[in-house]
PDB file of C-alpha atoms in Angstrom:
ATOM      1  CA  ASN G 290    -128.864  -6.460   8.435  1.00 60.00           C
ATOM      2  CA  ALA G 291    -127.892  -6.384  12.106  1.00 75.00           C
ATOM      3  CA  GLY G 292    -124.337  -5.196  11.547  1.00 92.00           C
ATOM      4  CA  VAL G 293    -121.369  -6.588  13.441  1.00 97.00           C
ATOM      5  CA  MET G 294    -122.541  -8.085  16.723  1.00 97.00           C
ATOM      6  CA  GLN G 295    -120.195  -8.309  19.659  1.00 98.00           C
ATOM      7  CA  ASN G 296    -120.949  -9.824  23.012  1.00 97.00           C
ATOM      8  CA  PRO G 297    -120.823  -9.327  25.807  1.00 98.00           C
ATOM      9  CA  ARG G 298    -120.763  -5.512  25.848  1.00 97.00           C
ATOM     10  CA  HIS G 299    -119.143  -5.500  29.268  1.00 98.00           C
ATOM     11  CA  LEU G 300    -117.113  -8.276  30.857  1.00 98.00           C
ATOM     12  CA  VAL G 301    -115.579  -8.319  34.323  1.00 98.00           C
ATOM     13  CA  ARG G 302    -113.005 -10.977  35.137  1.00 98.00           C
ATOM     14  CA  ARG G 303    -110.781 -11.598  38.130  1.00 98.00           C
ATOM     15  CA  ARG G 304    -107.058 -11.919  37.560  1.00 98.00           C
ATOM     16  CA  GLY G 305    -106.202 -15.408  36.368  1.00 98.00           C
ATOM     17  CA  GLN G 306    -109.611 -16.134  34.811  1.00 98.00           C
ATOM     18  CA  GLU G 307    -110.343 -16.590  31.130  1.00 98.00           C
ATOM     19  CA  ALA G 308    -112.138 -14.072  28.944  1.00 98.00           C
ATOM     20  CA  ARG G 309    -114.022 -15.068  25.783  1.00 98.00           C
ATOM     21  CA  LEU G 310    -115.134 -12.329  23.428  1.00 98.00           C
ATOM     22  CA  ARG G 311    -117.484 -13.120  20.561  1.00 98.00           C
ATOM     23  CA  CYS G 312    -117.986 -11.440  17.212  1.00 98.00           C
ATOM     24  CA  SER G 313    -120.530 -12.202  14.497  1.00 97.00           C
ATOM     25  CA  PRO G 314    -119.574 -10.391  11.283  1.00 96.00           C
ATOM     26  CA  MET G 315    -122.021  -8.773   8.919  1.00 95.00           C
ATOM     27  CA  LYS G 316    -123.765 -11.143   6.554  1.00 92.00           C
ATOM     28  CA  GLY G 317    -121.647 -11.612   3.442  1.00 89.00           C
ATOM     29  CA  HIS G 318    -118.434 -10.446   5.121  1.00 93.00           C
ATOM     30  CA  SER G 319    -115.687 -13.051   5.196  1.00 92.00           C
ATOM     31  CA  HIS G 320    -112.878 -10.892   6.621  1.00 94.00           C
ATOM     32  CA  VAL G 321    -112.761 -10.357  10.401  1.00 97.00           C
ATOM     33  CA  TYR G 322    -110.382  -8.152  12.358  1.00 97.00           C
ATOM     34  CA  TRP G 323    -109.815  -7.652  16.081  1.00 98.00           C
ATOM     35  CA  TYR G 324    -108.456  -4.413  17.560  1.00 98.00           C
ATOM     36  CA  ARG G 325    -107.748  -3.293  21.113  1.00 98.00           C
ATOM     37  CA  GLN G 326    -108.216   0.253  22.355  1.00 96.00           C
ATOM     38  CA  LEU G 327    -106.999   1.698  25.634  1.00 89.00           C
ATOM     39  CA  PRO G 328    -108.609   4.892  27.013  1.00 80.00           C
ATOM     40  CA  GLU G 329    -107.524   7.984  25.093  1.00 76.00           C
ATOM     41  CA  GLU G 330    -105.452   5.836  22.721  1.00 81.00           C
ATOM     42  CA  GLY G 331    -105.827   4.633  19.168  1.00 86.00           C
ATOM     43  CA  LEU G 332    -106.893   1.256  17.864  1.00 94.00           C
ATOM     44  CA  LYS G 333    -104.142  -1.356  17.935  1.00 95.00           C
ATOM     45  CA  PHE G 334    -104.378  -4.204  15.450  1.00 95.00           C
ATOM     46  CA  MET G 335    -104.404  -7.682  16.945  1.00 96.00           C
ATOM     47  CA  VAL G 336    -105.439 -10.300  14.404  1.00 97.00           C
ATOM     48  CA  TYR G 337    -107.022 -10.735  10.959  1.00 96.00           C
ATOM     49  CA  LEU G 338    -108.971 -13.891  10.140  1.00 96.00           C
ATOM     50  CA  GLN G 339    -110.999 -15.462   7.409  1.00 94.00           C
ATOM     51  CA  LYS G 340    -113.145 -18.559   7.815  1.00 89.00           C
ATOM     52  CA  GLU G 341    -111.017 -21.245   9.477  1.00 88.00           C
ATOM     53  CA  ASN G 342    -107.809 -19.315   8.747  1.00 94.00           C
ATOM     54  CA  ILE G 343    -105.643 -16.852  10.645  1.00 96.00           C
ATOM     55  CA  ILE G 344    -104.281 -14.491   7.988  1.00 94.00           C
ATOM     56  CA  ASP G 345    -102.193 -12.189  10.192  1.00 94.00           C
ATOM     57  CA  GLU G 346    -101.711 -12.422  13.962  1.00 95.00           C
ATOM     58  CA  SER G 347     -98.694 -10.166  14.160  1.00 92.00           C
ATOM     59  CA  GLY G 348    -100.443  -7.803  16.604  1.00 93.00           C
ATOM     60  CA  MET G 349    -101.404 -10.495  19.060  1.00 95.00           C
ATOM     61  CA  PRO G 350     -99.352 -11.102  22.209  1.00 94.00           C
ATOM     62  CA  LYS G 351     -97.545 -14.432  21.896  1.00 92.00           C
ATOM     63  CA  GLU G 352     -98.875 -15.819  25.146  1.00 95.00           C
ATOM     64  CA  ARG G 353    -102.369 -16.098  26.613  1.00 98.00           C
ATOM     65  CA  PHE G 354    -104.160 -14.682  23.540  1.00 98.00           C
ATOM     66  CA  SER G 355    -105.729 -16.713  20.766  1.00 98.00           C
ATOM     67  CA  ALA G 356    -108.362 -16.158  18.091  1.00 98.00           C
ATOM     68  CA  GLU G 357    -110.451 -18.318  15.839  1.00 97.00           C
ATOM     69  CA  PHE G 358    -113.113 -17.953  13.176  1.00 96.00           C
ATOM     70  CA  PRO G 359    -114.671 -21.375  12.714  1.00 93.00           C
ATOM     71  CA  LYS G 360    -116.634 -22.566   9.716  1.00 90.00           C
ATOM     72  CA  GLU G 361    -119.830 -22.214  11.720  1.00 90.00           C
ATOM     73  CA  GLY G 362    -120.434 -19.647  14.426  1.00 92.00           C
ATOM     74  CA  PRO G 363    -118.840 -16.403  15.558  1.00 96.00           C
ATOM     75  CA  SER G 364    -115.205 -15.410  15.752  1.00 97.00           C
ATOM     76  CA  ILE G 365    -113.811 -15.805  19.258  1.00 98.00           C
ATOM     77  CA  LEU G 366    -110.998 -13.860  20.906  1.00 98.00           C
ATOM     78  CA  ARG G 367    -109.788 -15.766  23.941  1.00 98.00           C
ATOM     79  CA  ILE G 368    -107.609 -14.362  26.689  1.00 98.00           C
ATOM     80  CA  GLN G 369    -106.338 -16.860  29.236  1.00 98.00           C
ATOM     81  CA  GLN G 370    -105.152 -15.980  32.746  1.00 98.00           C
ATOM     82  CA  VAL G 371    -106.150 -12.337  32.412  1.00 98.00           C
ATOM     83  CA  VAL G 372    -104.076  -9.610  34.071  1.00 97.00           C
ATOM     84  CA  ARG G 373    -105.023  -6.018  34.900  1.00 95.00           C
ATOM     85  CA  GLY G 374    -103.155  -4.781  31.805  1.00 94.00           C
ATOM     86  CA  ASP G 375    -105.651  -6.648  29.614  1.00 96.00           C
ATOM     87  CA  SER G 376    -108.370  -4.200  30.655  1.00 96.00           C
ATOM     88  CA  ALA G 377    -109.392  -2.394  27.464  1.00 97.00           C
ATOM     89  CA  ALA G 378    -112.088  -2.111  24.825  1.00 97.00           C
ATOM     90  CA  TYR G 379    -111.855  -4.862  22.228  1.00 98.00           C
ATOM     91  CA  PHE G 380    -113.395  -4.109  18.854  1.00 98.00           C
ATOM     92  CA  CYS G 381    -114.203  -6.514  16.095  1.00 98.00           C
ATOM     93  CA  ALA G 382    -114.679  -5.394  12.491  1.00 98.00           C
ATOM     94  CA  SER G 383    -115.620  -7.141   9.269  1.00 97.00           C
ATOM     95  CA  SER G 384    -115.405  -6.358   5.565  1.00 94.00           C
ATOM     96  CA  PRO G 385    -116.488  -8.026   2.303  1.00 92.00           C
ATOM     97  CA  GLU G 386    -113.045  -7.492   0.758  1.00 85.00           C
ATOM     98  CA  ARG G 387    -109.715  -6.676   2.375  1.00 80.00           C
ATOM     99  CA  SER G 388    -109.584  -3.257   0.697  1.00 84.00           C
ATOM    100  CA  SER G 389    -113.138  -2.265   1.651  1.00 89.00           C
ATOM    101  CA  GLY G 390    -114.211  -0.043   4.506  1.00 94.00           C
ATOM    102  CA  TYR G 391    -114.608  -1.906   7.775  1.00 96.00           C
ATOM    103  CA  THR G 392    -117.828  -2.231   9.730  1.00 97.00           C
ATOM    104  CA  PHE G 393    -117.105  -2.221  13.441  1.00 98.00           C
ATOM    105  CA  GLY G 394    -119.076  -3.676  16.309  1.00 97.00           C
ATOM    106  CA  SER G 395    -119.836  -1.752  19.486  1.00 96.00           C
ATOM    107  CA  GLY G 396    -116.966  -3.418  21.302  1.00 97.00           C
ATOM    108  CA  THR G 397    -116.510  -5.459  24.463  1.00 98.00           C
ATOM    109  CA  ARG G 398    -115.200  -3.586  27.454  1.00 97.00           C
ATOM    110  CA  LEU G 399    -113.096  -5.925  29.527  1.00 98.00           C
ATOM    111  CA  THR G 400    -112.318  -5.015  33.107  1.00 97.00           C
ATOM    112  CA  VAL G 401    -109.908  -7.174  35.090  1.00 97.00           C
ATOM    113  CA  VAL G 402    -110.214  -6.792  38.846  1.00 97.00           C
TER     114      VAL G 402
ATOM    115  CA  SER W 103     -89.743   3.643  11.801  1.00 70.00           C
ATOM    116  CA  GLN W 104     -93.249   3.677  10.390  1.00 74.00           C
ATOM    117  CA  LYS W 105     -95.593   6.301  11.773  1.00 86.00           C
ATOM    118  CA  ILE W 106     -99.099   7.637  11.273  1.00 91.00           C
ATOM    119  CA  GLU W 107     -99.538  11.068  12.830  1.00 93.00           C
ATOM    120  CA  GLN W 108    -102.744  12.889  13.572  1.00 94.00           C
ATOM    121  CA  ASN W 109    -102.905  16.048  15.624  1.00 86.00           C
ATOM    122  CA  SER W 110    -103.455  14.917  19.195  1.00 80.00           C
ATOM    123  CA  GLU W 111    -104.787  18.308  20.230  1.00 87.00           C
ATOM    124  CA  ALA W 112    -108.512  18.818  19.900  1.00 91.00           C
ATOM    125  CA  LEU W 113    -109.720  21.019  17.073  1.00 95.00           C
ATOM    126  CA  ASN W 114    -112.330  23.573  18.141  1.00 96.00           C
ATOM    127  CA  ILE W 115    -114.285  25.418  15.477  1.00 96.00           C
ATOM    128  CA  GLN W 116    -117.487  27.432  15.162  1.00 97.00           C
ATOM    129  CA  GLU W 117    -120.597  25.970  13.616  1.00 97.00           C
ATOM    130  CA  GLY W 118    -120.781  26.654   9.890  1.00 97.00           C
ATOM    131  CA  LYS W 119    -117.010  26.769   9.390  1.00 97.00           C
ATOM    132  CA  THR W 120    -114.930  24.188   7.557  1.00 97.00           C
ATOM    133  CA  ALA W 121    -113.007  21.730   9.725  1.00 97.00           C
ATOM    134  CA  THR W 122    -109.727  20.434   8.306  1.00 97.00           C
ATOM    135  CA  LEU W 123    -107.983  17.458   9.881  1.00 97.00           C
ATOM    136  CA  THR W 124    -104.562  16.185   8.898  1.00 97.00           C
ATOM    137  CA  CYS W 125    -103.087  12.708   8.639  1.00 96.00           C
ATOM    138  CA  ASN W 126     -99.356  12.408   7.945  1.00 96.00           C
ATOM    139  CA  TYR W 127     -97.461   9.195   7.522  1.00 94.00           C
ATOM    140  CA  THR W 128     -93.835   8.153   7.123  1.00 90.00           C
ATOM    141  CA  ASN W 129     -92.183   5.089   5.652  1.00 85.00           C
ATOM    142  CA  TYR W 130     -95.393   3.698   4.210  1.00 85.00           C
ATOM    143  CA  SER W 131     -96.579   3.441   0.621  1.00 86.00           C
ATOM    144  CA  PRO W 132    -100.275   2.759   1.144  1.00 89.00           C
ATOM    145  CA  ALA W 133    -102.442   1.645  -1.733  1.00 88.00           C
ATOM    146  CA  TYR W 134    -105.391   3.370  -0.028  1.00 92.00           C
ATOM    147  CA  LEU W 135    -106.331   5.398   2.992  1.00 94.00           C
ATOM    148  CA  GLN W 136    -109.579   5.496   4.954  1.00 96.00           C
ATOM    149  CA  TRP W 137    -111.244   7.892   7.378  1.00 98.00           C
ATOM    150  CA  TYR W 138    -113.487   6.884  10.260  1.00 98.00           C
ATOM    151  CA  ARG W 139    -115.530   8.672  12.889  1.00 98.00           C
ATOM    152  CA  GLN W 140    -115.650   7.455  16.488  1.00 96.00           C
ATOM    153  CA  ASP W 141    -118.027   8.658  19.188  1.00 96.00           C
ATOM    154  CA  PRO W 142    -117.295   8.028  22.906  1.00 93.00           C
ATOM    155  CA  GLY W 143    -118.060   4.460  23.914  1.00 91.00           C
ATOM    156  CA  ARG W 144    -118.821   3.381  20.340  1.00 94.00           C
ATOM    157  CA  GLY W 145    -117.028   1.572  17.546  1.00 96.00           C
ATOM    158  CA  PRO W 146    -115.561   3.551  14.629  1.00 97.00           C
ATOM    159  CA  VAL W 147    -117.799   4.241  11.645  1.00 98.00           C
ATOM    160  CA  PHE W 148    -116.370   4.145   8.119  1.00 97.00           C
ATOM    161  CA  LEU W 149    -116.661   7.436   6.213  1.00 98.00           C
ATOM    162  CA  LEU W 150    -114.494   7.474   3.090  1.00 97.00           C
ATOM    163  CA  LEU W 151    -111.844   5.487   1.238  1.00 96.00           C
ATOM    164  CA  ILE W 152    -109.398   7.081  -1.196  1.00 96.00           C
ATOM    165  CA  ARG W 153    -106.948   5.150  -3.358  1.00 93.00           C
ATOM    166  CA  GLU W 154    -103.380   6.133  -4.215  1.00 91.00           C
ATOM    167  CA  ASN W 155    -104.330   7.077  -7.780  1.00 92.00           C
ATOM    168  CA  GLU W 156    -107.118   9.408  -6.591  1.00 94.00           C
ATOM    169  CA  LYS W 157    -106.330  12.955  -5.570  1.00 89.00           C
ATOM    170  CA  GLU W 158    -109.684  13.816  -4.039  1.00 96.00           C
ATOM    171  CA  LYS W 159    -112.926  12.159  -2.954  1.00 96.00           C
ATOM    172  CA  ARG W 160    -116.194  13.739  -1.858  1.00 97.00           C
ATOM    173  CA  LYS W 161    -119.273  12.558  -0.025  1.00 96.00           C
ATOM    174  CA  GLU W 162    -121.912  15.095   0.901  1.00 96.00           C
ATOM    175  CA  ARG W 163    -120.168  17.625   3.221  1.00 98.00           C
ATOM    176  CA  LEU W 164    -117.001  15.531   3.446  1.00 98.00           C
ATOM    177  CA  LYS W 165    -113.916  15.822   1.261  1.00 98.00           C
ATOM    178  CA  VAL W 166    -110.686  13.856   1.457  1.00 98.00           C
ATOM    179  CA  THR W 167    -107.436  14.530  -0.376  1.00 97.00           C
ATOM    180  CA  PHE W 168    -104.497  12.154  -0.691  1.00 95.00           C
ATOM    181  CA  ASP W 169    -101.031  13.411  -1.608  1.00 94.00           C
ATOM    182  CA  THR W 170     -98.648  10.460  -1.919  1.00 91.00           C
ATOM    183  CA  THR W 171     -95.681  12.785  -2.527  1.00 93.00           C
ATOM    184  CA  LEU W 172     -96.247  14.732   0.695  1.00 94.00           C
ATOM    185  CA  LYS W 173     -97.431  11.516   2.409  1.00 94.00           C
ATOM    186  CA  GLN W 174    -100.451  13.358   3.700  1.00 95.00           C
ATOM    187  CA  SER W 175    -104.223  13.186   3.672  1.00 96.00           C
ATOM    188  CA  LEU W 176    -106.520  16.079   4.532  1.00 97.00           C
ATOM    189  CA  PHE W 177    -110.088  15.521   5.714  1.00 98.00           C
ATOM    190  CA  HIS W 178    -112.520  18.421   5.372  1.00 98.00           C
ATOM    191  CA  ILE W 179    -116.018  18.863   6.806  1.00 98.00           C
ATOM    192  CA  THR W 180    -117.766  21.849   5.281  1.00 98.00           C
ATOM    193  CA  ALA W 181    -120.624  23.726   6.962  1.00 98.00           C
ATOM    194  CA  SER W 182    -119.771  21.952  10.215  1.00 98.00           C
ATOM    195  CA  GLN W 183    -122.472  21.221  12.773  1.00 97.00           C
ATOM    196  CA  PRO W 184    -122.309  20.412  16.503  1.00 97.00           C
ATOM    197  CA  ALA W 185    -123.372  16.862  15.564  1.00 98.00           C
ATOM    198  CA  ASP W 186    -120.034  16.512  13.720  1.00 98.00           C
ATOM    199  CA  SER W 187    -118.220  16.627  17.084  1.00 98.00           C
ATOM    200  CA  ALA W 188    -116.371  13.329  17.440  1.00 97.00           C
ATOM    201  CA  THR W 189    -112.921  11.791  17.085  1.00 96.00           C
ATOM    202  CA  TYR W 190    -111.799  11.239  13.503  1.00 97.00           C
ATOM    203  CA  LEU W 191    -109.357   8.458  12.691  1.00 97.00           C
ATOM    204  CA  CYS W 192    -107.311   7.920   9.577  1.00 96.00           C
ATOM    205  CA  ALA W 193    -106.280   4.397   8.653  1.00 96.00           C
ATOM    206  CA  LEU W 194    -103.745   3.109   6.148  1.00 93.00           C
ATOM    207  CA  ASP W 195    -103.196  -0.047   4.253  1.00 86.00           C
ATOM    208  CA  THR W 196     -99.640  -0.641   5.437  1.00 77.00           C
ATOM    209  CA  GLY W 197     -98.970  -3.990   3.835  1.00 74.00           C
ATOM    210  CA  ARG W 198     -99.824  -5.867   7.025  1.00 70.00           C
ATOM    211  CA  ARG W 199    -103.004  -6.995   5.359  1.00 78.00           C
ATOM    212  CA  ALA W 200    -105.158  -5.144   7.881  1.00 90.00           C
ATOM    213  CA  LEU W 201    -105.603  -1.420   8.436  1.00 93.00           C
ATOM    214  CA  THR W 202    -103.271   0.486  10.741  1.00 92.00           C
ATOM    215  CA  PHE W 203    -105.023   3.353  12.524  1.00 94.00           C
ATOM    216  CA  GLY W 204    -103.784   6.731  13.648  1.00 94.00           C
ATOM    217  CA  SER W 205    -104.586   7.816  17.187  1.00 93.00           C
ATOM    218  CA  GLY W 206    -107.256  10.257  16.004  1.00 94.00           C
ATOM    219  CA  THR W 207    -108.087  13.936  16.309  1.00 96.00           C
ATOM    220  CA  ARG W 208    -111.001  15.115  18.422  1.00 96.00           C
ATOM    221  CA  LEU W 209    -113.195  17.706  16.723  1.00 97.00           C
ATOM    222  CA  GLN W 210    -115.445  19.981  18.764  1.00 97.00           C
ATOM    223  CA  VAL W 211    -117.921  22.150  16.855  1.00 97.00           C
ATOM    224  CA  GLN W 212    -119.266  25.009  18.956  1.00 96.00           C
ATOM    225  CA  PRO W 213    -122.829  26.194  18.310  1.00 94.00           C
TER     226      PRO W 213
END
């Protein structure tokens, strides 16, 4: 079992470009979560998804950010027109049940230049 | 307002001693609480889950307590080793349907 796979590990984008972050959950896990972490800060919840459904997006900025978890393929976190403040580590996690421990990926480190 | 508080100052202890980390929360009534370990540049790793009707949970050298009256969880590592040095995060079920994490406490175990 390969665990939660995130790619790319590092992503550099110029201001105004789009960033696409991918997450493949563990096999058998139907719950996917995205968190953002700034240096020396805690994990901030962004969005919780199940297959083809957004369950809770209350942590996601209203503009420029979107997430999906299609029937086939990985979950995608999309950031349009990136700004320097979007630079952070973005972690994806999955779980078999909502009340289970989460398995996290290694994260995608986004740098906006 | 709702808060999860972990000691932001690093905890330094000698190898072999017991490390005790604290997680306090206000204005939540979590059904369960979890502890994670995070190493620099890596994703958090799940350690233990304790439910509101459980007072204590153990796993090898780890022990977690959960006091819903005090709104506090204590995380203990006995016989600590330098390899236990990391940041430890507590996380609550806060009714948002996904975990809310504290900002973590960094533990440094000196050989």
